[in-house]
Amino acid sequence: MRLLDDVYSFAATGPRTPAGWQKDALAVMNREVGDPRGWITLDWDKERDGEPAKNSPSFPFVPLSDTELTRRLSPVTAETAARLLVITTYEWGPPGTEEETRAASADARTLLDRFGDRISCYSNITEARTTPSPDLTTGVTGWNPLTEYDGDFGVIVVSPEEVGVFWSFNPI
């Protein structure tokens, strides 16, 4: 929670099914499933002022097919996924002080450890189109949008048992 709680983000996990990880990720984005372990979900848009959101079930994500989701994502390494989680904490730019970066990196590794050793990670950052381990020292500079906002990026983590969606939004 410390990692993503101060930024406009979405962090939720759902179960894996025989339907495939893409459909499982979309079920998480559409709020159709809950966390299989009952852990905390960060979802700023589930309710507004104590009332259920009146937008589409996937808001702020646009409704996507599993094919369209796959087209907008590229594989990234677990190390890159951890770096992306840290970058979301610093609103898409380079991390803060060395101490802050170390703490955020430890939080990111803790989050990814939940999924075990056999994970696949995917992101919509454009830098991942050419390499699963891009240089992110200057932050994220481009993305294939999954929302109608000016910007969004994140990581989908897939294990044999679960799929996690960790996303950051820039609605400006």
mmCIF file with all atom_site columns, C-alpha atoms in Angstrom:
data_model
loop_
_atom_site.group_PDB
_atom_site.id
_atom_site.type_symbol
_atom_site.label_atom_id
_atom_site.label_alt_id
_atom_site.label_comp_id
_atom_site.label_asym_id
_atom_site.label_entity_id
_atom_site.label_seq_id
_atom_site.pdbx_PDB_ins_code
_atom_site.Cartn_x
_atom_site.Cartn_y
_atom_site.Cartn_z
_atom_site.occupancy
_atom_site.B_iso_or_equiv
_atom_site.pdbx_formal_charge
_atom_site.auth_seq_id
_atom_site.auth_comp_id
_atom_site.auth_asym_id
_atom_site.auth_atom_id
_atom_site.pdbx_PDB_model_num
ATOM 1   C CA . MET A 1 1   ? 0.000   0.000   0.000   1.00 0.00 ? 1   MET A CA 1
ATOM 2   C CA . ARG A 1 2   ? 2.859   2.379   0.811   1.00 0.00 ? 2   ARG A CA 1
ATOM 3   C CA . LEU A 1 3   ? 4.156   1.968   -2.750  1.00 0.00 ? 3   LEU A CA 1
ATOM 4   C CA . LEU A 1 4   ? 1.045   3.080   -4.660  1.00 0.00 ? 4   LEU A CA 1
ATOM 5   C CA . ASP A 1 5   ? -1.290  4.750   -2.164  1.00 0.00 ? 5   ASP A CA 1
ATOM 6   C CA . ASP A 1 6   ? -0.235  8.367   -2.833  1.00 0.00 ? 6   ASP A CA 1
ATOM 7   C CA . VAL A 1 7   ? -0.677  8.359   -6.611  1.00 0.00 ? 7   VAL A CA 1
ATOM 8   C CA . TYR A 1 8   ? -3.739  7.936   -8.821  1.00 0.00 ? 8   TYR A CA 1
ATOM 9   C CA . SER A 1 9   ? -3.433  4.203   -9.292  1.00 0.00 ? 9   SER A CA 1
ATOM 10  C CA . PHE A 1 10  ? -5.180  0.858   -9.529  1.00 0.00 ? 10  PHE A CA 1
ATOM 11  C CA . ALA A 1 11  ? -3.763  -2.240  -7.860  1.00 0.00 ? 11  ALA A CA 1
ATOM 12  C CA . ALA A 1 12  ? -5.784  -5.433  -7.848  1.00 0.00 ? 12  ALA A CA 1
ATOM 13  C CA . THR A 1 13  ? -5.281  -9.167  -8.196  1.00 0.00 ? 13  THR A CA 1
ATOM 14  C CA . GLY A 1 14  ? -7.554  -11.920 -9.401  1.00 0.00 ? 14  GLY A CA 1
ATOM 15  C CA . PRO A 1 15  ? -7.402  -15.665 -9.921  1.00 0.00 ? 15  PRO A CA 1
ATOM 16  C CA . ARG A 1 16  ? -5.996  -17.372 -13.003 1.00 0.00 ? 16  ARG A CA 1
ATOM 17  C CA . THR A 1 17  ? -8.475  -19.435 -14.980 1.00 0.00 ? 17  THR A CA 1
ATOM 18  C CA . PRO A 1 18  ? -8.287  -21.701 -18.022 1.00 0.00 ? 18  PRO A CA 1
ATOM 19  C CA . ALA A 1 19  ? -9.619  -18.757 -20.102 1.00 0.00 ? 19  ALA A CA 1
ATOM 20  C CA . GLY A 1 20  ? -6.098  -17.289 -20.352 1.00 0.00 ? 20  GLY A CA 1
ATOM 21  C CA . TRP A 1 21  ? -4.198  -14.531 -18.577 1.00 0.00 ? 21  TRP A CA 1
ATOM 22  C CA . GLN A 1 22  ? -5.553  -11.802 -20.882 1.00 0.00 ? 22  GLN A CA 1
ATOM 23  C CA . LYS A 1 23  ? -9.168  -12.587 -19.995 1.00 0.00 ? 23  LYS A CA 1
ATOM 24  C CA . ASP A 1 24  ? -8.137  -12.924 -16.342 1.00 0.00 ? 24  ASP A CA 1
ATOM 25  C CA . ALA A 1 25  ? -6.489  -9.471  -16.424 1.00 0.00 ? 25  ALA A CA 1
ATOM 26  C CA . LEU A 1 26  ? -9.568  -7.974  -18.064 1.00 0.00 ? 26  LEU A CA 1
ATOM 27  C CA . ALA A 1 27  ? -11.742 -9.531  -15.333 1.00 0.00 ? 27  ALA A CA 1
ATOM 28  C CA . VAL A 1 28  ? -9.578  -7.714  -12.760 1.00 0.00 ? 28  VAL A CA 1
ATOM 29  C CA . MET A 1 29  ? -9.801  -4.436  -14.711 1.00 0.00 ? 29  MET A CA 1
ATOM 30  C CA . ASN A 1 30  ? -13.595 -4.839  -14.996 1.00 0.00 ? 30  ASN A CA 1
ATOM 31  C CA . ARG A 1 31  ? -13.859 -5.515  -11.235 1.00 0.00 ? 31  ARG A CA 1
ATOM 32  C CA . GLU A 1 32  ? -15.499 -8.881  -11.918 1.00 0.00 ? 32  GLU A CA 1
ATOM 33  C CA . VAL A 1 33  ? -13.267 -10.820 -9.498  1.00 0.00 ? 33  VAL A CA 1
ATOM 34  C CA . GLY A 1 34  ? -11.798 -10.254 -6.080  1.00 0.00 ? 34  GLY A CA 1
ATOM 35  C CA . ASP A 1 35  ? -8.366  -10.905 -4.692  1.00 0.00 ? 35  ASP A CA 1
ATOM 36  C CA . PRO A 1 36  ? -8.086  -14.668 -4.136  1.00 0.00 ? 36  PRO A CA 1
ATOM 37  C CA . ARG A 1 37  ? -6.250  -14.069 -0.854  1.00 0.00 ? 37  ARG A CA 1
ATOM 38  C CA . GLY A 1 38  ? -8.517  -11.270 0.338   1.00 0.00 ? 38  GLY A CA 1
ATOM 39  C CA . TRP A 1 39  ? -5.704  -8.726  0.281   1.00 0.00 ? 39  TRP A CA 1
ATOM 40  C CA . ILE A 1 40  ? -6.229  -4.974  -0.067  1.00 0.00 ? 40  ILE A CA 1
ATOM 41  C CA . THR A 1 41  ? -7.128  -3.576  -3.464  1.00 0.00 ? 41  THR A CA 1
ATOM 42  C CA . LEU A 1 42  ? -6.324  0.022   -4.378  1.00 0.00 ? 42  LEU A CA 1
ATOM 43  C CA . ASP A 1 43  ? -9.129  1.287   -6.570  1.00 0.00 ? 43  ASP A CA 1
ATOM 44  C CA . TRP A 1 44  ? -9.706  5.032   -6.504  1.00 0.00 ? 44  TRP A CA 1
ATOM 45  C CA . ASP A 1 45  ? -12.605 4.770   -8.948  1.00 0.00 ? 45  ASP A CA 1
ATOM 46  C CA . LYS A 1 46  ? -14.663 1.963   -7.425  1.00 0.00 ? 46  LYS A CA 1
ATOM 47  C CA . GLU A 1 47  ? -16.609 4.500   -5.391  1.00 0.00 ? 47  GLU A CA 1
ATOM 48  C CA . ARG A 1 48  ? -16.902 8.247   -5.502  1.00 0.00 ? 48  ARG A CA 1
ATOM 49  C CA . ASP A 1 49  ? -18.175 10.083  -2.432  1.00 0.00 ? 49  ASP A CA 1
ATOM 50  C CA . GLY A 1 50  ? -19.336 6.776   -0.926  1.00 0.00 ? 50  GLY A CA 1
ATOM 51  C CA . GLU A 1 51  ? -21.416 5.894   -3.979  1.00 0.00 ? 51  GLU A CA 1
ATOM 52  C CA . PRO A 1 52  ? -20.579 3.251   -6.591  1.00 0.00 ? 52  PRO A CA 1
ATOM 53  C CA . ALA A 1 53  ? -18.950 4.720   -9.696  1.00 0.00 ? 53  ALA A CA 1
ATOM 54  C CA . LYS A 1 54  ? -21.529 5.483   -12.369 1.00 0.00 ? 54  LYS A CA 1
ATOM 55  C CA . ASN A 1 55  ? -19.078 4.943   -15.204 1.00 0.00 ? 55  ASN A CA 1
ATOM 56  C CA . SER A 1 56  ? -18.413 1.697   -17.018 1.00 0.00 ? 56  SER A CA 1
ATOM 57  C CA . PRO A 1 57  ? -17.279 -1.204  -14.798 1.00 0.00 ? 57  PRO A CA 1
ATOM 58  C CA . SER A 1 58  ? -13.760 -0.920  -16.214 1.00 0.00 ? 58  SER A CA 1
ATOM 59  C CA . PHE A 1 59  ? -13.365 2.840   -15.668 1.00 0.00 ? 59  PHE A CA 1
ATOM 60  C CA . PRO A 1 60  ? -10.786 4.347   -15.989 1.00 0.00 ? 60  PRO A CA 1
ATOM 61  C CA . PHE A 1 61  ? -9.757  1.561   -18.379 1.00 0.00 ? 61  PHE A CA 1
ATOM 62  C CA . VAL A 1 62  ? -11.425 1.514   -21.792 1.00 0.00 ? 62  VAL A CA 1
ATOM 63  C CA . PRO A 1 63  ? -13.288 -1.692  -22.624 1.00 0.00 ? 63  PRO A CA 1
ATOM 64  C CA . LEU A 1 64  ? -10.819 -3.951  -24.423 1.00 0.00 ? 64  LEU A CA 1
ATOM 65  C CA . SER A 1 65  ? -10.893 -7.390  -25.983 1.00 0.00 ? 65  SER A CA 1
ATOM 66  C CA . ASP A 1 66  ? -8.217  -9.861  -24.955 1.00 0.00 ? 66  ASP A CA 1
ATOM 67  C CA . THR A 1 67  ? -6.694  -9.450  -28.443 1.00 0.00 ? 67  THR A CA 1
ATOM 68  C CA . GLU A 1 68  ? -6.561  -5.655  -28.092 1.00 0.00 ? 68  GLU A CA 1
ATOM 69  C CA . LEU A 1 69  ? -5.044  -5.929  -24.606 1.00 0.00 ? 69  LEU A CA 1
ATOM 70  C CA . THR A 1 70  ? -2.322  -8.224  -25.948 1.00 0.00 ? 70  THR A CA 1
ATOM 71  C CA . ARG A 1 71  ? -1.622  -5.801  -28.824 1.00 0.00 ? 71  ARG A CA 1
ATOM 72  C CA . ARG A 1 72  ? -1.060  -2.904  -26.414 1.00 0.00 ? 72  ARG A CA 1
ATOM 73  C CA . LEU A 1 73  ? 1.292   -4.805  -24.090 1.00 0.00 ? 73  LEU A CA 1
ATOM 74  C CA . SER A 1 74  ? 4.873   -6.025  -24.376 1.00 0.00 ? 74  SER A CA 1
ATOM 75  C CA . PRO A 1 75  ? 6.738   -8.497  -22.165 1.00 0.00 ? 75  PRO A CA 1
ATOM 76  C CA . VAL A 1 76  ? 9.077   -7.014  -19.560 1.00 0.00 ? 76  VAL A CA 1
ATOM 77  C CA . THR A 1 77  ? 11.449  -8.645  -17.107 1.00 0.00 ? 77  THR A CA 1
ATOM 78  C CA . ALA A 1 78  ? 10.555  -8.912  -13.425 1.00 0.00 ? 78  ALA A CA 1
ATOM 79  C CA . GLU A 1 79  ? 13.338  -6.397  -12.726 1.00 0.00 ? 79  GLU A CA 1
ATOM 80  C CA . THR A 1 80  ? 11.771  -3.947  -15.192 1.00 0.00 ? 80  THR A CA 1
ATOM 81  C CA . ALA A 1 81  ? 8.357   -4.534  -13.628 1.00 0.00 ? 81  ALA A CA 1
ATOM 82  C CA . ALA A 1 82  ? 9.806   -3.634  -10.223 1.00 0.00 ? 82  ALA A CA 1
ATOM 83  C CA . ARG A 1 83  ? 11.387  -0.467  -11.651 1.00 0.00 ? 83  ARG A CA 1
ATOM 84  C CA . LEU A 1 84  ? 8.061   0.502   -13.235 1.00 0.00 ? 84  LEU A CA 1
ATOM 85  C CA . LEU A 1 85  ? 6.300   0.078   -9.898  1.00 0.00 ? 85  LEU A CA 1
ATOM 86  C CA . VAL A 1 86  ? 8.858   2.426   -8.337  1.00 0.00 ? 86  VAL A CA 1
ATOM 87  C CA . ILE A 1 87  ? 8.398   4.953   -11.146 1.00 0.00 ? 87  ILE A CA 1
ATOM 88  C CA . THR A 1 88  ? 4.633   5.041   -10.506 1.00 0.00 ? 88  THR A CA 1
ATOM 89  C CA . THR A 1 89  ? 5.427   6.185   -6.968  1.00 0.00 ? 89  THR A CA 1
ATOM 90  C CA . TYR A 1 90  ? 7.328   9.166   -8.351  1.00 0.00 ? 90  TYR A CA 1
ATOM 91  C CA . GLU A 1 91  ? 4.644   10.154  -10.863 1.00 0.00 ? 91  GLU A CA 1
ATOM 92  C CA . TRP A 1 92  ? 6.465   8.688   -13.857 1.00 0.00 ? 92  TRP A CA 1
ATOM 93  C CA . GLY A 1 93  ? 9.806   10.407  -13.424 1.00 0.00 ? 93  GLY A CA 1
ATOM 94  C CA . PRO A 1 94  ? 13.101  9.347   -11.955 1.00 0.00 ? 94  PRO A CA 1
ATOM 95  C CA . PRO A 1 95  ? 12.904  8.194   -8.331  1.00 0.00 ? 95  PRO A CA 1
ATOM 96  C CA . GLY A 1 96  ? 13.715  10.483  -5.416  1.00 0.00 ? 96  GLY A CA 1
ATOM 97  C CA . THR A 1 97  ? 16.651  10.215  -3.048  1.00 0.00 ? 97  THR A CA 1
ATOM 98  C CA . GLU A 1 98  ? 18.733  7.062   -2.832  1.00 0.00 ? 98  GLU A CA 1
ATOM 99  C CA . GLU A 1 99  ? 17.048  6.143   0.455   1.00 0.00 ? 99  GLU A CA 1
ATOM 100 C CA . GLU A 1 100 ? 13.551  6.685   -0.989  1.00 0.00 ? 100 GLU A CA 1
ATOM 101 C CA . THR A 1 101 ? 14.451  4.663   -4.062  1.00 0.00 ? 101 THR A CA 1
ATOM 102 C CA . ARG A 1 102 ? 15.808  1.817   -1.952  1.00 0.00 ? 102 ARG A CA 1
ATOM 103 C CA . ALA A 1 103 ? 12.608  1.729   0.162   1.00 0.00 ? 103 ALA A CA 1
ATOM 104 C CA . ALA A 1 104 ? 10.331  1.872   -2.902  1.00 0.00 ? 104 ALA A CA 1
ATOM 105 C CA . SER A 1 105 ? 12.390  -0.855  -4.619  1.00 0.00 ? 105 SER A CA 1
ATOM 106 C CA . ALA A 1 106 ? 12.038  -3.100  -1.559  1.00 0.00 ? 106 ALA A CA 1
ATOM 107 C CA . ASP A 1 107 ? 8.266   -2.512  -1.593  1.00 0.00 ? 107 ASP A CA 1
ATOM 108 C CA . ALA A 1 108 ? 8.110   -3.351  -5.316  1.00 0.00 ? 108 ALA A CA 1
ATOM 109 C CA . ARG A 1 109 ? 10.043  -6.587  -4.793  1.00 0.00 ? 109 ARG A CA 1
ATOM 110 C CA . THR A 1 110 ? 7.731   -7.497  -1.892  1.00 0.00 ? 110 THR A CA 1
ATOM 111 C CA . LEU A 1 111 ? 4.718   -6.963  -4.123  1.00 0.00 ? 111 LEU A CA 1
ATOM 112 C CA . LEU A 1 112 ? 6.190   -9.085  -6.930  1.00 0.00 ? 112 LEU A CA 1
ATOM 113 C CA . ASP A 1 113 ? 7.277   -11.798 -4.466  1.00 0.00 ? 113 ASP A CA 1
ATOM 114 C CA . ARG A 1 114 ? 3.596   -12.425 -3.804  1.00 0.00 ? 114 ARG A CA 1
ATOM 115 C CA . PHE A 1 115 ? 3.399   -13.999 -7.271  1.00 0.00 ? 115 PHE A CA 1
ATOM 116 C CA . GLY A 1 116 ? 6.332   -16.389 -6.806  1.00 0.00 ? 116 GLY A CA 1
ATOM 117 C CA . ASP A 1 117 ? 9.255   -17.223 -9.062  1.00 0.00 ? 117 ASP A CA 1
ATOM 118 C CA . ARG A 1 118 ? 7.349   -18.339 -12.158 1.00 0.00 ? 118 ARG A CA 1
ATOM 119 C CA . ILE A 1 119 ? 5.954   -15.032 -13.361 1.00 0.00 ? 119 ILE A CA 1
ATOM 120 C CA . SER A 1 120 ? 5.497   -13.264 -16.642 1.00 0.00 ? 120 SER A CA 1
ATOM 121 C CA . CYS A 1 121 ? 5.227   -9.481  -16.689 1.00 0.00 ? 121 CYS A CA 1
ATOM 122 C CA . TYR A 1 122 ? 3.752   -7.181  -19.313 1.00 0.00 ? 122 TYR A CA 1
ATOM 123 C CA . SER A 1 123 ? 3.601   -3.408  -19.707 1.00 0.00 ? 123 SER A CA 1
ATOM 124 C CA . ASN A 1 124 ? 2.218   -0.868  -22.132 1.00 0.00 ? 124 ASN A CA 1
ATOM 125 C CA . ILE A 1 125 ? 5.316   1.374   -22.118 1.00 0.00 ? 125 ILE A CA 1
ATOM 126 C CA . THR A 1 126 ? 6.635   1.991   -25.614 1.00 0.00 ? 126 THR A CA 1
ATOM 127 C CA . GLU A 1 127 ? 10.228  1.367   -24.497 1.00 0.00 ? 127 GLU A CA 1
ATOM 128 C CA . ALA A 1 128 ? 9.280   -2.308  -23.993 1.00 0.00 ? 128 ALA A CA 1
ATOM 129 C CA . ARG A 1 129 ? 8.412   -2.783  -27.669 1.00 0.00 ? 129 ARG A CA 1
ATOM 130 C CA . THR A 1 130 ? 12.086  -3.226  -28.500 1.00 0.00 ? 130 THR A CA 1
ATOM 131 C CA . THR A 1 131 ? 13.456  -4.798  -25.306 1.00 0.00 ? 131 THR A CA 1
ATOM 132 C CA . PRO A 1 132 ? 11.981  -6.425  -22.205 1.00 0.00 ? 132 PRO A CA 1
ATOM 133 C CA . SER A 1 133 ? 14.558  -4.559  -20.106 1.00 0.00 ? 133 SER A CA 1
ATOM 134 C CA . PRO A 1 134 ? 14.548  -0.906  -21.249 1.00 0.00 ? 134 PRO A CA 1
ATOM 135 C CA . ASP A 1 135 ? 16.606  1.876   -19.697 1.00 0.00 ? 135 ASP A CA 1
ATOM 136 C CA . LEU A 1 136 ? 14.191  3.739   -17.427 1.00 0.00 ? 136 LEU A CA 1
ATOM 137 C CA . THR A 1 137 ? 16.634  6.116   -15.755 1.00 0.00 ? 137 THR A CA 1
ATOM 138 C CA . THR A 1 138 ? 14.694  9.133   -17.042 1.00 0.00 ? 138 THR A CA 1
ATOM 139 C CA . GLY A 1 139 ? 11.276  7.632   -16.312 1.00 0.00 ? 139 GLY A CA 1
ATOM 140 C CA . VAL A 1 140 ? 8.536   6.574   -18.695 1.00 0.00 ? 140 VAL A CA 1
ATOM 141 C CA . THR A 1 141 ? 8.355   8.559   -21.916 1.00 0.00 ? 141 THR A CA 1
ATOM 142 C CA . GLY A 1 142 ? 5.670   6.797   -23.955 1.00 0.00 ? 142 GLY A CA 1
ATOM 143 C CA . TRP A 1 143 ? 2.856   4.261   -23.713 1.00 0.00 ? 143 TRP A CA 1
ATOM 144 C CA . ASN A 1 144 ? 0.095   2.470   -25.595 1.00 0.00 ? 144 ASN A CA 1
ATOM 145 C CA . PRO A 1 145 ? -2.947  3.797   -23.696 1.00 0.00 ? 145 PRO A CA 1
ATOM 146 C CA . LEU A 1 146 ? -5.413  1.547   -21.941 1.00 0.00 ? 146 LEU A CA 1
ATOM 147 C CA . THR A 1 147 ? -7.551  4.502   -20.815 1.00 0.00 ? 147 THR A CA 1
ATOM 148 C CA . GLU A 1 148 ? -9.000  7.689   -22.289 1.00 0.00 ? 148 GLU A CA 1
ATOM 149 C CA . TYR A 1 149 ? -6.666  9.788   -20.120 1.00 0.00 ? 149 TYR A CA 1
ATOM 150 C CA . ASP A 1 150 ? -3.694  11.741  -21.403 1.00 0.00 ? 150 ASP A CA 1
ATOM 151 C CA . GLY A 1 151 ? -1.443  9.070   -19.986 1.00 0.00 ? 151 GLY A CA 1
ATOM 152 C CA . ASP A 1 152 ? -1.409  5.721   -18.281 1.00 0.00 ? 152 ASP A CA 1
ATOM 153 C CA . PHE A 1 153 ? 1.070   2.944   -17.774 1.00 0.00 ? 153 PHE A CA 1
ATOM 154 C CA . GLY A 1 154 ? 1.462   -0.089  -15.633 1.00 0.00 ? 154 GLY A CA 1
ATOM 155 C CA . VAL A 1 155 ? 2.359   -3.696  -15.187 1.00 0.00 ? 155 VAL A CA 1
ATOM 156 C CA . ILE A 1 156 ? 0.392   -6.909  -15.420 1.00 0.00 ? 156 ILE A CA 1
ATOM 157 C CA . VAL A 1 157 ? 1.979   -9.744  -13.461 1.00 0.00 ? 157 VAL A CA 1
ATOM 158 C CA . VAL A 1 158 ? 0.948   -13.296 -14.308 1.00 0.00 ? 158 VAL A CA 1
ATOM 159 C CA . SER A 1 159 ? 1.669   -16.383 -12.215 1.00 0.00 ? 159 SER A CA 1
ATOM 160 C CA . PRO A 1 160 ? 0.192   -19.874 -12.541 1.00 0.00 ? 160 PRO A CA 1
ATOM 161 C CA . GLU A 1 161 ? -2.355  -19.006 -9.808  1.00 0.00 ? 161 GLU A CA 1
ATOM 162 C CA . GLU A 1 162 ? -2.980  -15.247 -10.034 1.00 0.00 ? 162 GLU A CA 1
ATOM 163 C CA . VAL A 1 163 ? -2.899  -12.173 -12.245 1.00 0.00 ? 163 VAL A CA 1
ATOM 164 C CA . GLY A 1 164 ? -2.164  -8.714  -10.847 1.00 0.00 ? 164 GLY A CA 1
ATOM 165 C CA . VAL A 1 165 ? -2.882  -5.379  -12.496 1.00 0.00 ? 165 VAL A CA 1
ATOM 166 C CA . PHE A 1 166 ? -0.883  -2.395  -11.221 1.00 0.00 ? 166 PHE A CA 1
ATOM 167 C CA . TRP A 1 167 ? -1.617  0.824   -13.102 1.00 0.00 ? 167 TRP A CA 1
ATOM 168 C CA . SER A 1 168 ? -0.928  4.557   -12.828 1.00 0.00 ? 168 SER A CA 1
ATOM 169 C CA . PHE A 1 169 ? -3.028  7.291   -14.436 1.00 0.00 ? 169 PHE A CA 1
ATOM 170 C CA . ASN A 1 170 ? -2.407  10.874  -15.513 1.00 0.00 ? 170 ASN A CA 1
ATOM 171 C CA . PRO A 1 171 ? -5.880  12.356  -16.059 1.00 0.00 ? 171 PRO A CA 1
ATOM 172 C CA . ILE A 1 172 ? -4.648  15.850  -16.929 1.00 0.00 ? 172 ILE A CA 1
#
